[in-house]
Coordinates of C-alpha atoms in Angstrom, one line a residue:
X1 CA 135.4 88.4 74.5
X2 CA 135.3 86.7 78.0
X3 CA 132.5 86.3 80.2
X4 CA 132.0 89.2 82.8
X5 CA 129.3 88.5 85.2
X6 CA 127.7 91.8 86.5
X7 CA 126.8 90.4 90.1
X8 CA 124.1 93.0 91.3
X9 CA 123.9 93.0 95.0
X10 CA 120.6 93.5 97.4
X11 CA 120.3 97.3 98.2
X12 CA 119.5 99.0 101.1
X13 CA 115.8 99.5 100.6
X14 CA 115.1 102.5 103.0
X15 CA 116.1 103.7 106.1
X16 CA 118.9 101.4 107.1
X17 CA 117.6 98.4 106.8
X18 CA 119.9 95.4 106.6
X19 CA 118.2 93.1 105.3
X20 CA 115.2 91.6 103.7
X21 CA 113.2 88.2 103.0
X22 CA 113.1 87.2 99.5
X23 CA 109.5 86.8 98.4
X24 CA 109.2 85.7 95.1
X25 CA 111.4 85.5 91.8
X26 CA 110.0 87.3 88.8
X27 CA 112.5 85.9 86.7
X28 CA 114.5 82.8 86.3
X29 CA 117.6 81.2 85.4
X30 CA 118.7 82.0 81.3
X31 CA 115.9 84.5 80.8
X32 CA 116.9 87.5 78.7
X33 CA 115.9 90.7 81.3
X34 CA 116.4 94.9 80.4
X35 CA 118.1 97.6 82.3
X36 CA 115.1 98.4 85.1
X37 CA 112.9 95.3 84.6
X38 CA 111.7 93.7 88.0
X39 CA 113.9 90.7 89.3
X40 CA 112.5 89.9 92.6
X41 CA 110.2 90.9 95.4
X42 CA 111.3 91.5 98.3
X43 CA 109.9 92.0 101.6
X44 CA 111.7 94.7 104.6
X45 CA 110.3 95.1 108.0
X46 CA 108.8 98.3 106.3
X47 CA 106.8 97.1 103.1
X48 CA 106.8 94.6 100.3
X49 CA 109.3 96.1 97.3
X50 CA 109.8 95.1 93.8
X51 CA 113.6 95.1 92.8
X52 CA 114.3 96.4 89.2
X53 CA 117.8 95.3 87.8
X54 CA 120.5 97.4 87.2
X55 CA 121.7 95.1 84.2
X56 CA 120.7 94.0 81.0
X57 CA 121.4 90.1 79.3
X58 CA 121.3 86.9 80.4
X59 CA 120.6 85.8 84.3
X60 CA 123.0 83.2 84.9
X61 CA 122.4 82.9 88.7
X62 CA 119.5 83.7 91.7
X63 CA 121.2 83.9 94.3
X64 CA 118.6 82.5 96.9
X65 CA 115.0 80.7 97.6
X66 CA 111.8 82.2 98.4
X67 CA 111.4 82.4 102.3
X68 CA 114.9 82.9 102.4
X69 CA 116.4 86.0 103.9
X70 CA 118.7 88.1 102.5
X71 CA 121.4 90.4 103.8
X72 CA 122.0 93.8 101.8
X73 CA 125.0 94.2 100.0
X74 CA 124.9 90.3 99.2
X75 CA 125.1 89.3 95.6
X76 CA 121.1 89.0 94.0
X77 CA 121.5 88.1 91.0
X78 CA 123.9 87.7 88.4
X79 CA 124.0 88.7 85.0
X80 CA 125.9 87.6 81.7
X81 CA 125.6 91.1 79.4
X82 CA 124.1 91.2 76.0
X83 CA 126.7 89.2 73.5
X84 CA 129.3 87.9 76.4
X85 CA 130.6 84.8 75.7
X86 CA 132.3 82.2 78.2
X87 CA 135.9 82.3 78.4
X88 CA 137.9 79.3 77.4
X89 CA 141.2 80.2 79.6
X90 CA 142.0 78.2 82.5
X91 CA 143.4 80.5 84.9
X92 CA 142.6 81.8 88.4
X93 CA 141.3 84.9 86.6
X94 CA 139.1 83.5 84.2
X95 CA 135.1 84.3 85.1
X96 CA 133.1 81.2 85.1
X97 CA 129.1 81.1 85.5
X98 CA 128.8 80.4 88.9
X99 CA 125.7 78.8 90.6
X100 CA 124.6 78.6 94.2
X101 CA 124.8 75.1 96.4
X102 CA 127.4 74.3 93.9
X103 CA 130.3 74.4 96.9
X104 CA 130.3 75.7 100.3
X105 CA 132.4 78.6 99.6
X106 CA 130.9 82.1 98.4
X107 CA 132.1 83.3 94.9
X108 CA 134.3 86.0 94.9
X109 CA 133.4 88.8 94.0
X110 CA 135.5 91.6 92.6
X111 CA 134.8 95.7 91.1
X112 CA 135.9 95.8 87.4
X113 CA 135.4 98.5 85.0
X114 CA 132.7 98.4 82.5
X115 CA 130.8 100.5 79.9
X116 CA 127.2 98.9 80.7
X117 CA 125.5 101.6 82.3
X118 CA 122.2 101.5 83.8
X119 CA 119.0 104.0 83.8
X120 CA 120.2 105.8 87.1
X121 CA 116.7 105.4 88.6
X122 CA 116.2 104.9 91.9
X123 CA 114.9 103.0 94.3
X124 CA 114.3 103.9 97.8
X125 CA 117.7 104.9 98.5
X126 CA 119.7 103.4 95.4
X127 CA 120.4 104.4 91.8
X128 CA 121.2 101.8 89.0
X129 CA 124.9 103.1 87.8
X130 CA 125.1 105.3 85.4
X131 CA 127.7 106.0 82.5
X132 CA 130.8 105.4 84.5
X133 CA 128.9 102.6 86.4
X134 CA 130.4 99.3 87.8
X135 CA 129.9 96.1 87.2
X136 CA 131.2 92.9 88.9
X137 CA 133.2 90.2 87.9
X138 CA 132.4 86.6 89.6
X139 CA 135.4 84.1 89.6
X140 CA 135.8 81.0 91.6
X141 CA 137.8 81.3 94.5
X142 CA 141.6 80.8 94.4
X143 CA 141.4 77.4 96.7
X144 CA 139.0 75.9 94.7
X145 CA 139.4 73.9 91.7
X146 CA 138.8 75.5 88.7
X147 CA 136.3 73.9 86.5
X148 CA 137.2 73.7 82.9
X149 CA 135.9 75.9 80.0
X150 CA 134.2 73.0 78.0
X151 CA 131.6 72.6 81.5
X152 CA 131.0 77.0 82.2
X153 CA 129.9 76.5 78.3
X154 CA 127.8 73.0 78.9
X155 CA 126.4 74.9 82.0
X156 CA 125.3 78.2 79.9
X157 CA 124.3 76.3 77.5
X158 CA 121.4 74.4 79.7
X159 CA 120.9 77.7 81.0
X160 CA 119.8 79.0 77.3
X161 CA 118.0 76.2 76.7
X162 CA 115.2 77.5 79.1
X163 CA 112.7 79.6 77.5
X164 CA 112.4 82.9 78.5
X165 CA 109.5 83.6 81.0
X166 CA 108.8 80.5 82.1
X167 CA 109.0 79.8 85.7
X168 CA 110.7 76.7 85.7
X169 CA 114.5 77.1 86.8
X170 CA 117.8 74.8 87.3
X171 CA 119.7 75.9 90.6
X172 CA 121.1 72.3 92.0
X173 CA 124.6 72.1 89.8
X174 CA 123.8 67.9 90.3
X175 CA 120.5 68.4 88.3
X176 CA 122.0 70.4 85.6
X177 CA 124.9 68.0 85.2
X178 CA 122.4 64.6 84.8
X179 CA 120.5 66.6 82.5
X180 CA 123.7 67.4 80.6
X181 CA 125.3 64.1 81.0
X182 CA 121.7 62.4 79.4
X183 CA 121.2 64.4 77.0
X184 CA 117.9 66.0 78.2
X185 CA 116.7 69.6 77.4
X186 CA 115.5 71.7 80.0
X187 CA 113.9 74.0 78.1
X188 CA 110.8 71.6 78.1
X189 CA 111.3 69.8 81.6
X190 CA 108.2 71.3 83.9
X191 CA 109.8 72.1 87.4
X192 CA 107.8 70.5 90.4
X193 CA 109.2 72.3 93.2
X194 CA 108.2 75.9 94.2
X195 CA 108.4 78.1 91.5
X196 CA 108.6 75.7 88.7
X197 CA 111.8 74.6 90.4
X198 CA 113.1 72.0 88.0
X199 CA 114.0 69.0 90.6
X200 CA 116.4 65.6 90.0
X201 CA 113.0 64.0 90.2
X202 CA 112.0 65.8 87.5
X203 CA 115.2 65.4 85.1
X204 CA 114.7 61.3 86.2
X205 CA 111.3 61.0 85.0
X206 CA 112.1 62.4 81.6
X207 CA 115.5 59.7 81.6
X208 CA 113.3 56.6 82.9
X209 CA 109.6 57.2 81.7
X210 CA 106.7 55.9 83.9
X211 CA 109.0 55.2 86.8
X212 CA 107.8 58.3 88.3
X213 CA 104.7 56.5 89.4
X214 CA 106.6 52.9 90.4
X215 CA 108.7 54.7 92.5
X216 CA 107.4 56.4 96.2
X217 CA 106.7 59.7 96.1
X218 CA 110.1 61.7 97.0
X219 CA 110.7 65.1 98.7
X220 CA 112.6 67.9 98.1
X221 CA 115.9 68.7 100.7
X222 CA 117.2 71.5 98.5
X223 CA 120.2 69.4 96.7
X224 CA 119.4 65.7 97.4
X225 CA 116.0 64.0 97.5
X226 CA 114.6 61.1 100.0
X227 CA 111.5 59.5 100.3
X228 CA 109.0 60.2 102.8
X229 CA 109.1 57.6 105.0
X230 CA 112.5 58.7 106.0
X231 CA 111.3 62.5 106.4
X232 CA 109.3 61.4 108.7
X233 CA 111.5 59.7 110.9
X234 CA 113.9 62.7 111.4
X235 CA 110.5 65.1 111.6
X236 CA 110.7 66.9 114.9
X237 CA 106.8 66.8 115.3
X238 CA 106.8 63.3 114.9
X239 CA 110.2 62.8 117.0
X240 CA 110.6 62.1 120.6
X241 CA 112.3 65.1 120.4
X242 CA 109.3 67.3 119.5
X243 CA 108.1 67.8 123.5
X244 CA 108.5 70.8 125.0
X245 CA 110.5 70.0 128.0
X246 CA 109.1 72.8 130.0
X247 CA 105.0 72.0 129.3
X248 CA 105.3 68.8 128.7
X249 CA 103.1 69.4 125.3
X250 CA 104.1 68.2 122.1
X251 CA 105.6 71.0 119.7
X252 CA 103.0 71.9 117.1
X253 CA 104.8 74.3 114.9
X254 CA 107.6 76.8 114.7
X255 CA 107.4 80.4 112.8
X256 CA 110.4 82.4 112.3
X257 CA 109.8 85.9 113.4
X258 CA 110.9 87.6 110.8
X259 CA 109.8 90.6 108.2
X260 CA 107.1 93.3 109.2
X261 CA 106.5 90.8 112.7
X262 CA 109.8 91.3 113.6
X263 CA 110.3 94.8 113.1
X264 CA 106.7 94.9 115.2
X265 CA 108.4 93.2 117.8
X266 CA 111.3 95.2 118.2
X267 CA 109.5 98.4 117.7
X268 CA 106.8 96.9 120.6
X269 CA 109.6 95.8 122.9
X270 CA 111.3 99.1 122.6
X271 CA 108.2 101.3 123.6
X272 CA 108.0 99.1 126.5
X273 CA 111.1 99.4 127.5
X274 CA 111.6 103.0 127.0
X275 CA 108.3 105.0 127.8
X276 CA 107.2 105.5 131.2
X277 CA 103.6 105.4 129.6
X278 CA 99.8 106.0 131.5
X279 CA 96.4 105.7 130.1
X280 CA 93.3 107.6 130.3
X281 CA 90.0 106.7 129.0
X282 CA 86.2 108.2 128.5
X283 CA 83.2 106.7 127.3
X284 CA 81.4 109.1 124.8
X285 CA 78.4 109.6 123.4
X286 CA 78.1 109.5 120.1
X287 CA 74.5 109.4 118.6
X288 CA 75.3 113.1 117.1
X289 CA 77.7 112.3 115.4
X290 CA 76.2 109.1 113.6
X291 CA 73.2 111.1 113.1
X292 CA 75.0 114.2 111.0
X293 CA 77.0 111.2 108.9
X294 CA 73.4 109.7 108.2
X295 CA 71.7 113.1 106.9
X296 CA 74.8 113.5 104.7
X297 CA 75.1 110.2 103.2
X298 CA 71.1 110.8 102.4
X299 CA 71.9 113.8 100.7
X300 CA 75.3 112.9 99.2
X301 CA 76.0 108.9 99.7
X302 CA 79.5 108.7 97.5
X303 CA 81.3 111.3 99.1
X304 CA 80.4 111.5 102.7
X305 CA 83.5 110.3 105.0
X306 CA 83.7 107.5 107.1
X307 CA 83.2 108.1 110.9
X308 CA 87.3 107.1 111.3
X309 CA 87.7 110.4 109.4
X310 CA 85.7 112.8 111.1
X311 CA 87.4 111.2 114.3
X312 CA 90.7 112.2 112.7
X313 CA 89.8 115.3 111.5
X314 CA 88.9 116.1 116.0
X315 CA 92.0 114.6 116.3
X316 CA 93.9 116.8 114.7
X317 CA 92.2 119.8 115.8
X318 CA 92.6 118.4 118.8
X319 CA 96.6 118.0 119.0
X320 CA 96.8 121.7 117.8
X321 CA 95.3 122.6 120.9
X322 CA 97.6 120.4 122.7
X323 CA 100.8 120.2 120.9
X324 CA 103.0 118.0 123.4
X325 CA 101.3 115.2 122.3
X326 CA 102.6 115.6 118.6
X327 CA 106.0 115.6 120.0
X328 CA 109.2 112.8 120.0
X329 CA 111.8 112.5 122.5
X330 CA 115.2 112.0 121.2
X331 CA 118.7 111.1 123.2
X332 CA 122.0 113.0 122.6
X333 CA 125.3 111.0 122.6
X334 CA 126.1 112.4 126.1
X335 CA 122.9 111.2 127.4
X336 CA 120.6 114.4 127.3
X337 CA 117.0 114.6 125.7
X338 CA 114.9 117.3 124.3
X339 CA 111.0 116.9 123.5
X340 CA 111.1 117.6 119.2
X341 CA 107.7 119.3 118.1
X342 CA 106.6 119.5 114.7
X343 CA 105.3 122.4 112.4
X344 CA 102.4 119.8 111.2
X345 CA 101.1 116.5 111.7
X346 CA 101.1 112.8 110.3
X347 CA 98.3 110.9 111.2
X348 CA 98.9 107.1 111.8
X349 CA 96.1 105.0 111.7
X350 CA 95.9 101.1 112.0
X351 CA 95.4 99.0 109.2
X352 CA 94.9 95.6 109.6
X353 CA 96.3 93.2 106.2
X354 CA 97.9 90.1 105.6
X355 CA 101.0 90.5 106.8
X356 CA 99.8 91.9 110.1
X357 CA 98.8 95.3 111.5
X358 CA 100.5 98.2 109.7
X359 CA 100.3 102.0 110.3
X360 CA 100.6 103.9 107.3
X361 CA 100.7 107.7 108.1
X362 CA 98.9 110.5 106.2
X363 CA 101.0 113.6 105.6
X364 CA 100.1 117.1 107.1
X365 CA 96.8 115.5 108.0
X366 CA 96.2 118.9 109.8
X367 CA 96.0 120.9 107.1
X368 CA 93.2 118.3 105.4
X369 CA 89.3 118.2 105.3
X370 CA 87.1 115.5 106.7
X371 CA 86.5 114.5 103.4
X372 CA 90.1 114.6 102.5
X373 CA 91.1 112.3 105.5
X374 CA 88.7 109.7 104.3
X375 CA 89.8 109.7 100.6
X376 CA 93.8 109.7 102.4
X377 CA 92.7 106.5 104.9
X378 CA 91.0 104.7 102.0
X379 CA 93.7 104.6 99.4
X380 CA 96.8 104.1 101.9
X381 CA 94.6 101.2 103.2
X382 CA 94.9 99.9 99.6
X383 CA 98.6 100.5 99.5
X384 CA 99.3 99.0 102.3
X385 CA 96.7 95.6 102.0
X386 CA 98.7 95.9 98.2
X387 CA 102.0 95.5 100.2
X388 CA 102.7 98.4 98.0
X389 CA 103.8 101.0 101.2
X390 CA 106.7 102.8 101.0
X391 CA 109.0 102.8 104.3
X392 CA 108.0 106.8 104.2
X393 CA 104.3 105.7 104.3
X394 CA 104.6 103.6 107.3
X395 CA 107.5 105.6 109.3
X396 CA 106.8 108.9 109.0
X397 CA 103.9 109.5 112.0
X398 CA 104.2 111.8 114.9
X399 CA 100.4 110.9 115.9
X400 CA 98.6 107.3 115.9
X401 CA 94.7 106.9 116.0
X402 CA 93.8 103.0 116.0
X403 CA 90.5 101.7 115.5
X404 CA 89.6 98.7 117.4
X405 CA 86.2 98.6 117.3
X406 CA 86.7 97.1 114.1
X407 CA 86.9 94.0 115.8
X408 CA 84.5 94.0 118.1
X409 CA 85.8 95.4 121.2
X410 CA 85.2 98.4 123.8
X411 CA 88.9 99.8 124.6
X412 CA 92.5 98.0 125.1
X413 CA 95.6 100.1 126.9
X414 CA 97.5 100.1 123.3
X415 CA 100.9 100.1 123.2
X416 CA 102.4 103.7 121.6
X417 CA 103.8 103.1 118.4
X418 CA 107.7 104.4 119.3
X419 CA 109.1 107.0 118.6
X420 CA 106.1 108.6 119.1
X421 CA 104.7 110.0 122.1
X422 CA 100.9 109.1 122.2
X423 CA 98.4 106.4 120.8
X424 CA 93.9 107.1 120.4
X425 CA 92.2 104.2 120.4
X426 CA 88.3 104.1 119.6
X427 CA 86.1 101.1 120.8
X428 CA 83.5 99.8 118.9
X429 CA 79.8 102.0 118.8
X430 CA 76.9 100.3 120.1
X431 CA 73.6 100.9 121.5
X432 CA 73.9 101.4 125.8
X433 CA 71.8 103.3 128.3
X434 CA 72.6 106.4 128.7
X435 CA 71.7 109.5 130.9
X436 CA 70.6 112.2 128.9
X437 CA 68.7 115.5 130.1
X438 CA 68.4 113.8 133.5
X439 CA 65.8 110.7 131.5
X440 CA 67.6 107.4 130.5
X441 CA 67.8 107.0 126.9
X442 CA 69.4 104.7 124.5
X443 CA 72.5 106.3 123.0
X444 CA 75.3 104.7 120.4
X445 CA 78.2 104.8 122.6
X446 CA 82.0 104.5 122.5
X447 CA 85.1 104.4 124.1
X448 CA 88.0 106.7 123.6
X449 CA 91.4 104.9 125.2
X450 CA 94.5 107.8 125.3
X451 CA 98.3 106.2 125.9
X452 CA 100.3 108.6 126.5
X453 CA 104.1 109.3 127.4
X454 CA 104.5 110.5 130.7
X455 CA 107.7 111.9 130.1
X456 CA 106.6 114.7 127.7
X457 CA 103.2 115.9 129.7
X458 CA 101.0 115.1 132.4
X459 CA 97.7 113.6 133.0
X460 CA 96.0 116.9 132.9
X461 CA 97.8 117.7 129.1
X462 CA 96.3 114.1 128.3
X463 CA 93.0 113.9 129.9
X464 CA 92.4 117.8 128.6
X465 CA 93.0 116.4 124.5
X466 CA 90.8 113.4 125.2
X467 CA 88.3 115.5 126.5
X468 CA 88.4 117.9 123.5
X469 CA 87.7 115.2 121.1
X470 CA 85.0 113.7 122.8
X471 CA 83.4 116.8 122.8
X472 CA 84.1 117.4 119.3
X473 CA 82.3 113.1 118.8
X474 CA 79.6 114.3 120.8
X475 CA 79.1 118.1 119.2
X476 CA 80.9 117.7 116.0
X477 CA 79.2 120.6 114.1
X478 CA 81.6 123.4 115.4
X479 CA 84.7 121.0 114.4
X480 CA 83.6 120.2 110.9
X481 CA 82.7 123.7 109.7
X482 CA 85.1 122.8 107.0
X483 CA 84.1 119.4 105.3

């Protein structure tokens, strides 16, 4: 039976996206995976993903590095099935095993029939095959030079010798070749680059013992190595190169924008560019508020919500009062807009993490307690600080309510998270002076900060919902009947 390589190619992982930065492996070269077992993770400009893999038996190749991004509909992975053996013809349209960095050219790839058939789960937007499913034969291309069958069966036979599991992995053709020419099993060899990446280094230390340490220190360049004295040389921040001809300053660092950034930057750039926007802003009083959370947390202090939910919950009363605000603009063909309302409404809210600020939404917030709003904002704040957040979960708002107090500040003129219409922020509460019953008095005070698209309602629309809530901060008994 002959060799055919199921090549499983990245997916489109929600909404469109076309493509994604490979995170992590979470398997390597010759282990033995199952139909639905986790491959990779992957991160989209939505949310960090784990990839399950369509295909059971042997991985033969990864097609790409960590940091590295990938375009969807690329090859993945590829897979030997369960009891495949390589084939020992020699023509065009024999299947070989087929690594990456092994030529310039990218292996081609063609449908053939199969009777593998996956789970048919699904994962944001793609199903594993089922019965009548596809798999992928992977040949070398017609202009290159066909290895012979005696190296494909060297080659999968190095790639058994790894033990299943283990991180360490062989993707450098040169590597796997010295250890095959020297005898030396890679099964036991511990990788040094990232990942367990088995290096030549690595392979050359187990050939020539204790030369490792005689020898200078080398560095990884992917399929060669070089010492670092040379890296150096060529390093652009140690280069006269490495000035910013515009400053003057030397060049400290470069960062790709890339992932959840760059979908942050596009999404920013586009609300800039496309909503006429204006903001509004009120200081409020809110010692009543703070005071009615204090008696309940006395009474009740592992259920009482957090002041960000009783905020949302005005909110939300607040929007039904002034719809407009809970509204998108969308663009025909031929040029012309309408103003889309909705029958319900999902509250963003800003959530700082790791990999930046992310706005998960919480579905028909308007139909939800106080105390139900908190229990939403705590566990998506988990999801998302996971990197667990489903594109739904983060692209699904018609409202955004950003707390910036967080960090220690009074307002900021936010920028409205497109393709919605409007963006709350709340400063931080503090004690200030404040005029009450005619007397001065000190008062925890905040600031409420409404952006707002001009195109879909006026100031007095805008000013008359911030108003509402601030009322409902600073007499928030009538408001919370429900809780």
């Amino acid at each position: 039976m002959t060799s055919e390589l199921q090549v499983f190619m990245l997916p489109d992982l929600g909404e469109g996206l076309t493509e994604a930065e490979l995170v992590n492996w979470l398997v390597s070269v010759g282990d033995e995976i199952r139909v639905d077992q986790p491959i990779a993770e992957v991160e989209t400009a939505k949310s960090m993903v784990e990839v399950p893999s369509p295909y059971a038996g042997t991985v033969t190749v990864l097609h790409g590095e960590p940091g590295q991004t990938l375009d969807v509909g690329k090859p993945l992975i590829s897979v030997l099935p369960v009891g495949a053996e390589v084939s020992t013809g020699s023509t065009n349209d024999t299947p070989v095993v087929v690594s990456t960095g092994s030529t310039n050219e990218s292996p081609v790839v063609e449908p053939v029939e199969t009777q593998e058939s996956g789970s048919g789960n699904v994962l944001i937007g793609y199903g594993t095959p089922g019965g009548s499913g596809t798999a992928r034969r992977t040949r070398a291309p017609r202009t290159a030079v066909e290895p012979d069958a005696q190296k494909a069966a060297d080659d999968l036979l190095l790639l058994r010798t790894r033990v299943p599991g283990k991180l360490g992995a062989v993707i450098s053709p040169l590597v796997r070749r010295m250890a095959r020419e020297h005898g030396v099993d890679l099964g036991n060899v511990h990788g040094s680059g990232d990942s367990g990446l088995i290096m030549r280094r690595d392979v050359e230390a187990v050939i020539h013992p204790g030369s490792r340490q005689a020898r200078s220190p080398e560095v990884s360049t992917g399929s060669t190595t070089e010492r670092p004295e040379s890296r150096q040389a060529r390093s652009p921040e140690v280069s006269t190169g490495s000035t910013d001809s515009r400053t003057g300053l030397g060049i400290s660092s470069r960062t790709p924008v890339k992932g959840v950034r760059k979908a942050v930057a596009a999404t920013m750039s586009r609300s800039r560019s496309e909503i006429p926007e204006a903001t509004v802003w009120v200081g409020v009083d809110a010692t009543a508020l703070v005071e009615l959370r204090a008696g309940l947390k006395k009474s009740d202090p592992h259920t009482t919500p957090g002041l960000l939910a009783f905020i949302a919950r005005f909110v939300t009363a607040g929007l039904k009062r002034f719809p407009d605000l809970n509204t998108r603009i969308e663009t025909a063909d031929n040029g012309a807009q309408e103003i889309v309302g909705f029958a319900g409404i999902n509250l963003g809210f800003a959530a700082q993490t790791d990999r930046g600020l992310m706005v998960p939404s919480i579905r028909n917030a308007d139909k939800l307690s106080a105390r139900e709003l908190d229990a939403e904002i705590r566990r998506l704040t988990a999801v998302v600080r996971e990197g667990k957040a489903t594109p739904e979960q983060l692209g699904s708002g018609t409202f955004t309510l950003n707390n910036y107090g967080v960090f220690g500040v009074d307002g900021s003129a936010a920028i409205i998270n497109h393709p919605e219409v409007a963006i709350l922020g709340v400063g931080r509460i503090i004690d200030k002076p404040w005029v009450v019953d005619g007397e001065l008095a000190v008062r925890k005070v905040t600031e409420l900060t409404l952006t707002f698209d001009h195109r879909v309602c006026d100031g007095g629309t805008a000013a008359g919902f911030l108003r509402f809530v601030a009322d409902a901060i600073e007499n928030p008994g009538s408001v919370l009947a429900d809780i």
